Amino acid sequence: MTDDDEHRLARVTELAKRRGFFFAANEPYGGVAGFWTYGPVGAALKRNVEQRWRERFAHEEGHMEIQSPTIIPEPVFEASGHLDDFTDWVIECPTCETSYRADHLVEGTGEVEDAEGLSASALESLIDELDISCRSCGDSLQGISVGEFNLMFSTAIGPGKGEPGYLRPETAQGTIVDFPRLLEYARGDLPFGAVQIGPAYRNEISPRRAIIRVREMTQAELELFYDPEEDEPPLGAVAAVELELYPVEAQEGDGEHRRLTVAEAVDGGIIDNPWIAYYLGVATTWFHEIGVDPAKLRFRQHLPGERAHYAADCWDAEAYLDDDWIELAGFAYRTNYDLNKHHEYSDGSYTVFKPYDEPVTVERATVDPDMAMLGPEYGAAAADIASALEALVETNPNAFETGDAVTIEAAGETHEIALETTGYTVETVTESGEHIMPHVTEPAFGIDRLVYTLLEHNFHEDVVDGEPRAYLELPPTVSPNVAGVFPLVDADGLPERARALADRLASAGLPITYDERGAIGRRYRRQDEIGTPFCLTVDHRTLEDDTVTLRDRDSTKQIRVEMVEVPEVLRSLRSGEMSFEAVAANTEAVDREGNS
Amino acid sequence: MTDDDEHRLARVTELAKRRGFFFAANEPYGGVAGFWTYGPVGAALKRNVEQRWRERFAHEEGHMEIQSPTIIPEPVFEASGHLDDFTDWVIECPTCETSYRADHLVEGTGEVEDAEGLSASALESLIDELDISCRSCGDSLQGISVGEFNLMFSTAIGPGKGEPGYLRPETAQGTIVDFPRLLEYARGDLPFGAVQIGPAYRNEISPRRAIIRVREMTQAELELFYDPEEDEPPLGAVAAVELELYPVEAQEGDGEHRRLTVAEAVDGGIIDNPWIAYYLGVATTWFHEIGVDPAKLRFRQHLPGERAHYAADCWDAEAYLDDDWIELAGFAYRTNYDLNKHHEYSDGSYTVFKPYDEPVTVERATVDPDMAMLGPEYGAAAADIASALEALVETNPNAFETGDAVTIEAAGETHEIALETTGYTVETVTESGEHIMPHVTEPAFGIDRLVYTLLEHNFHEDVVDGEPRAYLELPPTVSPNVAGVFPLVDADGLPERARALADRLASAGLPITYDERGAIGRRYRRQDEIGTPFCLTVDHRTLEDDTVTLRDRDSTKQIRVEMVEVPEVLRSLRSGEMSFEAVAANTEAVDREGNS
C-alpha cells in the first residue's frame, strides 16, 4: 500500500457527501450513528451493483429471487439461535454511561490484534491488565463487568403489548424458514438456490467508518440447498480462476497469502466445501468486473473461534480499505443446521423426498408391545418399557433374534421381556426413496461496503491541463451514469441539439445526465468526480457534420463520433463489449478537452 | 360488477400461493398476520412494477432517486406530527384481550358506511348503540373505552436502553428531512423532485385481505418541492387525459363519478392544486399501461375529516377490488407543513434563496435600543421593552415617525420611550432575492396493493380445446417472464435446441423461463397462470427450417417465427412497440396448440 492510501476514507467520504453518493441521515437533527442516506448518484451506483449481482448470482445460476419481510417473529430466531448467539460483548462506563464493544476497546489499545473470539472474562482481564479507560470521560474501566448485548433491533407486533419480533440481521433466515414453500416452486428437486437482496439490521454498539459499519444495510444473499451426498457444483467453469487465499493454517503460521487456482485449492484440500470453492471463483471474477481492485482483495478463512454459531466453515472476501482488511462478503457452509432447527421447532417439514433410481426392497424389524400383558405386570413402568423396546428394535434388531426374551433398561431397572410380549416381527417392505435434509452453502454480500469499496478503490487524483482533478474510475457497467451530454456553449441552438440527443439516449434506456451550466471544463470535472466514464459534447462542428465529441474519463482523450452511431456506441461501452480504445481506433482523434 | 368478481380475492390468493406470487411469511410457525413473502414470480412482477414507476415518475420527470434508512430517530417524528397523529382508534375486549380497530368494527355492522373520521366518543356511542360484541369470544363491548394506538413500530437504537426510533410509516419523511442536502444536489433550484422506492411499515391493528392491508409494505413516493407562487406543472402534456373523479361535492351529493379531462377538472375548479391534477393525468395513463382495468379505477377526494394531519388536499387513486374501492395511491398537497416543522424543530434551514430578476432597493426601519439608558431607568423590564420595540418596528414603523416618543406595552405596563433612546433609523438596502419555503405535492403509491390489483384485474378463466383454464392477462411490460421456451418433446435433440434459444434470449436481457417437463399443454397452462404472454416451442419442423412456434397467451393463437428473428420480435413485444397481432400479420399462422 502506498501513501496515497492514507486518509482515503476521509477524502472519499467528503466527495461522497458533496457529490451525492451518501451522507449521514437526519443531518439537521444531528443524526444518529450508523444510518446513512444514499444521494442520487449513490443510489444509482448501489442499484447497479445490486443488478449486476442479480444477473450473476440469480439469473446466470438459474436461481429464484424472493422477497420476505424484514420483521420476523421471535419463534423463528429462537429456533435459528440468533436470540441466544447473535450478540457482542458490551461494557458501559459507570460514570458517563457511554457503551463500548469490549473487543474493539481492547483492540484499540494496539496490544491485542484480534479480540473478537474472546470470552467476557478474558476481555475483563485484558481491560484490567491494560488499564483501559473510558474514551469519553477518561474514567478507568477496571473492574467493570462485560455483558452480552443482542444485536437484533426488537419491536412489538400488533396492539397492546404485542408479539415480540425482530428486524432481521440477515436475509437468510427469511429464505430458509420458507424452505417448504420454495421447494414446491423448485418442483421438489435439489439442488436449487434462492436469493434475496434487501435490508438487514445490526444494532451495532459503535457504528464507525462511514457506510462500512452501519446499523441498517443492504444484503445480497444466496442460499443454495443441496444434497451433500450427490450434488456437486460446476467446478470446471471456474477451475482456472486464481484466488488470493488466507486459510487458517496461514493465519496461524507464516502469515502469507496463498495464490492458488480454484482447482488447486480444492485438490489440495485448502477449501473443503466444494460449493464454497465454486462461489469464491465466481465472486473473484465478478468483483474484478465491477471494479474491486484485484490487488486489494483476498479470501480469509474464519478461525474456529470466530465462526457464526451456524457455520461449519466460512471464508470472508476482504477488501483492503482505510488501512485495514474489511469483510465484503461471507461464504458460509451452514450444513443442515438451520433446516434442522426449523424442522424441530416448527410444524413444517424441512426434508426432501429423494426417489431411488429403482425401488429398494428392505427387511424392516418392528415391535408391537402387548400392553395387556405389560400393564398388569409392570404398572407405571409399562409405557417406558414399550418405548425402550421400540428404541432397541431400531438400533439393534439382532437383540430380538437370540433367545426367547430380550433384556432392556427402563424406568431405572433392568427387565427381561418375553419375545412374544414384544410383538417382534420382520417385514419385507419396498421403499421408493428416502427423506433427506438438504445442506446449505451461502454466499452473503454486504452491498453498502461494496459500494464504499468501489469508491475508495477507484478514487484517483491526477493533473489535467495543469489543473489537479479527482476522478472515480468506475467501470461503465456500474457507474451511476454512462455519459454526460453537454452543449459546448449555451447559444447558437447547441442546447436544443444536445437535449434532443440526451432524450434519445434516455429513451434507449441509457442512464445519462444533461448539463448546460458553467464552463465546459467544470462540467467535465463534475462528471469525473461521480465516475461518469464518457461525455458527449455538441459543438459548432455538430451543426455542420452531425458529429459530437466523445470524451474518455480516464485518459481525457476525445474522439468524434457520428451522431447516429452514439446510442449503439454507448450501449457497447456500457455493457463492456467495446473499450474506448477500440471505438477510438475506428474514429478520428481530436485535441484534448477545451480545444475541440 | 359481475358475479365473476365475487370471491376473486380467494381465487387470486390461492393461485398466488400455488404459483409463487406471494404467500404468508413464516408459514411453518403459523405466521403472523400482515407479513407476506413474494415468491419467484411475485418478486419479479413487483420489481417490474417498481422499474416502470421509476422510469415514469423519476427518469421521465427528470427527478433524483435517493434511499434513506427505514429506522428514523424520534425527534424527526416529533416534528412531523406522526408521534401524535399517526394513530388509529383501538378497542380491546376485556374478556379475551382481542384488539379491534374501532372504526372497522363499527363499519362491520353494515349500519355505518364510513367511520374513519369519527372521534373516540362517537365510536364508543355507536358501539353501545349497535350493541357490538367481540367477534372472538362474543362478549359485549358496550361501555368499553376506545383508545389511541400509534401505528409506528418502535425500537431502541444502540446499547443500554438506547435512543427511541421508529420504522418509517412512509418514505416521505426520510426524503423531506434531508431537504437541505437535496437542495444542494439540485444546485439550489426549484422546482425539483426526489423519489424513494422502499419499505414502509404500519403496525395495523387488524391486517386483512392478503397483501392489501399489511404491516410491512413497499412504497414508491415522489416529493415535488416547488415555489407555489411561480412554478407550474406542464399541464399541457396531460390536458386531454380523461379522469374518473369522485370529488367531495359528489360524495356529499349525488354519489356519481365525474368523467372529466385534466384540463376540464382544473378549469372547473374541481382539482385545486395544479400539481395534483398533473399527477392524476400521468398516473391514469401509467396505471392503464401496466394493466390496471380502466373500468375499475377512480380518483376520490378525501373528505375534510379524513385527511392526514399534513395534507391541505388529497386525492386517492382507488381500484375496485374484492367488492370494494381500495386505495392504490394518494396524491397529497402537503403545503410547506413538513418543511416548516423541520425548520422549527431542527438546526437545518428548509428555505430556498430565490434571486430577484433585478436587485430591489427597499427602505428598512430598524431600532437599536440604548440599553445604557433603559437599564438604569427600567431595571428588570428593560429587556422586555427592547424586545417590544423590535417587534413594533417590524409591524408598525410609522409609530416611530410621529412625535419624539413611542408608546409600548411591556412587562405588563405602558411605557413612553423617547425616540432617541430607541435608536430608530431607516436604511436604504438593496436586496438580491428572498428566502422562501417550498411547498410539496406528493404522489405516493403502495406497490403491494398495485401488484395485487394487477393479479385480480387480469385474472380470467376460459375454455381452451374443451378444457377450462385460468390465465393472467398481464401486459408484457410487467409480466414476470416475457416468454416460456420449450422443446415439444424431450427427444430428438429438441431440448438442446430449445435450451440454446433460451440462453440466447437470456443473454439479450429478456426474462424467460425454460421448461421441458410434462405434456406441452400443461406447460402452456403453467405459463398462462403466471401471466407469461408468449411461449416459444422448438419442434421437429425447427430441425428442418429453423423456425419455432410463437404462442399468444390471451388468444392461444400460434404463428411460426424465424429463429434468428426471435430476440428482436420478443424485445418489441416486451416494450409494447408491437402487438402479437402485428407480428402475426407478417407471419404464417399455424393450428392451435398441440397440433403444430
CSV table of C-alpha atoms in Angstrom, one decimal, chain A residues 16-29 32-33 35-41 43-44 46-47 50 54 59 64-73 75-76 79 90 92 99 149 153-160 163 167 174 177-178 180-182 184-187 189 199 201 203-205 215-216 218 341-342 345-348 350 515 517 526, chain B residues 16-29 32-33 35-41 43-44 46-47 50 54 59 64-73 75-76 79 90 92 99 149 153-160 163 167 174 177-178 180-182 184-187 189 199 201 203-205 215-216 218 341-342 345-348 350 515 517 526:
chain,number,residue,atom,x,y,z
A,16,ALA,CA,-19.5,11.2,-1.4
A,17,LYS,CA,-21.3,13.9,0.6
A,18,ARG,CA,-20.5,16.8,-1.7
A,19,ARG,CA,-21.5,14.9,-4.9
A,20,GLY,CA,-24.4,12.9,-3.7
A,21,PHE,CA,-23.2,9.4,-3.1
A,22,PHE,CA,-24.1,9.2,0.6
A,23,PHE,CA,-24.4,11.4,3.7
A,24,ALA,CA,-25.4,10.9,7.3
A,25,ALA,CA,-29.2,10.6,7.5
A,26,ASN,CA,-31.2,13.1,9.5
A,27,GLU,CA,-28.3,15.6,9.5
A,28,PRO,CA,-30.4,18.6,10.6
A,29,TYR,CA,-31.2,16.7,13.8
A,32,VAL,CA,-27.8,9.1,14.8
A,33,ALA,CA,-24.6,7.0,14.2
A,35,PHE,CA,-27.6,5.5,9.5
A,36,TRP,CA,-26.8,6.9,6.0
A,37,THR,CA,-28.8,8.2,3.1
A,38,TYR,CA,-27.8,7.4,-0.5
A,39,GLY,CA,-28.0,10.6,-2.6
A,40,PRO,CA,-28.9,10.5,-6.3
A,41,VAL,CA,-25.6,9.1,-7.7
A,43,ALA,CA,-28.5,5.2,-5.0
A,44,ALA,CA,-27.9,4.7,-8.8
A,46,LYS,CA,-26.0,0.9,-5.5
A,47,ARG,CA,-28.8,-0.2,-7.7
A,50,GLU,CA,-27.4,-5.0,-7.0
A,54,ARG,CA,-28.7,-10.4,-9.5
A,59,HIS,CA,-30.1,-15.3,-13.4
A,64,MET,CA,-35.1,-17.9,-7.9
A,65,GLU,CA,-35.3,-14.5,-6.3
A,66,ILE,CA,-37.8,-13.9,-3.5
A,67,GLN,CA,-38.6,-11.1,-1.0
A,68,SER,CA,-39.5,-11.8,2.6
A,69,PRO,CA,-40.4,-9.3,5.3
A,70,THR,CA,-37.7,-7.6,7.4
A,71,ILE,CA,-39.7,-8.0,10.6
A,72,ILE,CA,-39.7,-11.6,11.8
A,73,PRO,CA,-41.5,-13.0,14.8
A,75,PRO,CA,-40.0,-18.0,17.5
A,76,VAL,CA,-38.0,-18.1,14.2
A,79,ALA,CA,-35.0,-21.7,16.6
A,90,VAL,CA,-20.6,-4.6,25.8
A,92,GLU,CA,-20.6,0.6,29.9
A,99,SER,CA,-21.1,2.0,25.9
A,149,PHE,CA,-25.8,-7.4,24.0
A,153,PHE,CA,-33.4,-4.5,16.8
A,154,SER,CA,-36.5,-5.6,18.7
A,155,THR,CA,-40.1,-4.4,18.2
A,156,ALA,CA,-43.6,-5.4,19.1
A,157,ILE,CA,-46.1,-6.5,16.5
A,158,GLY,CA,-49.8,-5.6,16.9
A,159,PRO,CA,-51.7,-3.6,19.6
A,160,GLY,CA,-51.4,-4.0,23.3
A,163,GLU,CA,-46.0,-10.1,19.9
A,167,LEU,CA,-35.6,-6.8,12.4
A,174,GLY,CA,-36.4,-15.3,5.8
A,177,VAL,CA,-37.8,-20.5,7.1
A,178,ASP,CA,-39.9,-20.6,3.9
A,180,PRO,CA,-41.0,-25.9,2.4
A,181,ARG,CA,-42.8,-23.5,0.0
A,182,LEU,CA,-39.7,-22.8,-2.0
A,184,GLU,CA,-42.6,-26.6,-4.2
A,185,TYR,CA,-41.6,-23.9,-6.6
A,186,ALA,CA,-38.4,-25.9,-7.3
A,187,ARG,CA,-40.8,-28.8,-8.1
A,189,ASP,CA,-35.9,-31.1,-6.8
A,199,PRO,CA,-32.4,-4.6,4.1
A,201,TYR,CA,-30.1,-4.7,10.5
A,203,ASN,CA,-27.9,-2.7,16.3
A,204,GLU,CA,-24.1,-2.0,16.5
A,205,ILE,CA,-22.7,-0.8,19.7
A,215,ARG,CA,-26.9,-0.3,11.7
A,216,GLU,CA,-29.1,-0.6,8.6
A,218,THR,CA,-28.5,-4.0,2.3
A,341,LYS,CA,-33.7,-26.3,13.9
A,342,HIS,CA,-36.8,-25.2,12.0
A,345,TYR,CA,-39.1,-26.0,16.3
A,346,SER,CA,-41.9,-25.5,13.8
A,347,ASP,CA,-44.7,-27.5,12.2
A,348,GLY,CA,-43.0,-27.5,8.8
A,350,TYR,CA,-37.6,-29.3,6.0
A,515,ASP,CA,-25.8,19.7,-18.1
A,517,ARG,CA,-24.4,25.2,-16.8
A,526,ARG,CA,-18.2,17.2,-12.1
B,16,ALA,CA,-50.7,-16.6,-5.9
B,17,LYS,CA,-49.6,-19.1,-3.3
B,18,ARG,CA,-49.6,-22.1,-5.6
B,19,ARG,CA,-47.6,-20.5,-8.4
B,20,GLY,CA,-45.2,-18.4,-6.3
B,21,PHE,CA,-46.6,-14.8,-6.4
B,22,PHE,CA,-46.9,-14.5,-2.6
B,23,PHE,CA,-47.7,-16.4,0.5
B,24,ALA,CA,-47.9,-15.8,4.2
B,25,ALA,CA,-44.4,-15.4,5.7
B,26,ASN,CA,-43.2,-17.8,8.3
B,27,GLU,CA,-45.9,-20.3,7.5
B,28,PRO,CA,-44.3,-23.3,9.3
B,29,TYR,CA,-44.6,-21.2,12.5
B,32,VAL,CA,-48.1,-13.5,12.0
B,33,ALA,CA,-50.9,-11.5,10.3
B,35,PHE,CA,-46.4,-10.2,6.7
B,36,TRP,CA,-46.1,-11.8,3.3
B,37,THR,CA,-43.3,-13.2,1.2
B,38,TYR,CA,-43.1,-12.7,-2.5
B,39,GLY,CA,-42.2,-15.9,-4.3
B,40,PRO,CA,-40.1,-16.0,-7.5
B,41,VAL,CA,-42.7,-14.8,-10.0
B,43,ALA,CA,-40.9,-10.7,-6.7
B,44,ALA,CA,-40.3,-10.4,-10.5
B,46,LYS,CA,-43.1,-6.4,-8.2
B,47,ARG,CA,-39.6,-5.4,-9.4
B,50,GLU,CA,-41.2,-0.7,-9.5
B,54,ARG,CA,-39.1,4.6,-11.7
B,59,HIS,CA,-36.4,9.3,-15.1
B,64,MET,CA,-33.5,12.3,-8.4
B,65,GLU,CA,-33.9,9.0,-6.7
B,66,ILE,CA,-32.5,8.6,-3.2
B,67,GLN,CA,-32.5,5.9,-0.5
B,68,SER,CA,-32.8,6.8,3.2
B,69,PRO,CA,-32.9,4.5,6.2
B,70,THR,CA,-36.1,2.8,7.4
B,71,ILE,CA,-35.3,3.4,11.1
B,72,ILE,CA,-35.7,7.1,11.9
B,73,PRO,CA,-34.9,8.7,15.3
B,75,PRO,CA,-37.2,13.8,17.1
B,76,VAL,CA,-38.0,13.6,13.4
B,79,ALA,CA,-41.6,17.4,14.4
B,90,VAL,CA,-58.4,0.7,19.2
B,92,GLU,CA,-59.7,-4.3,23.4
B,99,SER,CA,-58.0,-5.9,19.9
B,149,PHE,CA,-52.8,3.4,19.2
B,153,PHE,CA,-43.3,0.2,15.0
B,154,SER,CA,-41.0,1.4,17.7
B,155,THR,CA,-37.5,0.2,18.6
B,156,ALA,CA,-34.4,1.3,20.5
B,157,ILE,CA,-31.2,2.3,18.8
B,158,GLY,CA,-27.9,1.4,20.4
B,159,PRO,CA,-26.9,-0.4,23.7
B,160,GLY,CA,-28.4,0.2,27.1
B,163,GLU,CA,-32.4,6.1,21.8
B,167,LEU,CA,-39.8,2.2,11.5
B,174,GLY,CA,-36.8,10.4,5.1
B,177,VAL,CA,-35.9,15.7,6.5
B,178,ASP,CA,-32.8,15.7,4.2
B,180,PRO,CA,-31.2,20.9,2.8
B,181,ARG,CA,-28.8,18.3,1.3
B,182,LEU,CA,-31.1,17.5,-1.7
B,184,GLU,CA,-27.6,21.3,-2.9
B,185,TYR,CA,-27.7,18.4,-5.4
B,186,ALA,CA,-30.5,20.3,-7.2
B,187,ARG,CA,-28.0,23.2,-7.3
B,189,ASP,CA,-33.1,25.5,-7.8
B,199,PRO,CA,-40.1,-0.4,2.7
B,201,TYR,CA,-44.4,0.0,8.0
B,203,ASN,CA,-48.4,-1.7,12.8
B,204,GLU,CA,-52.0,-2.4,11.8
B,205,ILE,CA,-54.4,-3.5,14.5
B,215,ARG,CA,-47.9,-4.4,8.3
B,216,GLU,CA,-44.8,-4.2,6.1
B,218,THR,CA,-43.2,-1.1,-0.3
B,341,LYS,CA,-41.9,21.8,11.2
B,342,HIS,CA,-38.4,20.6,10.5
B,345,TYR,CA,-37.5,21.7,15.3
B,346,SER,CA,-34.1,21.1,13.8
B,347,ASP,CA,-30.9,23.0,13.2
B,348,GLY,CA,-31.4,22.8,9.4
B,350,TYR,CA,-35.6,24.4,4.9
B,515,ASP,CA,-39.3,-25.9,-19.2
B,517,ARG,CA,-41.1,-31.3,-18.1
B,526,ARG,CA,-48.4,-23.2,-16.1
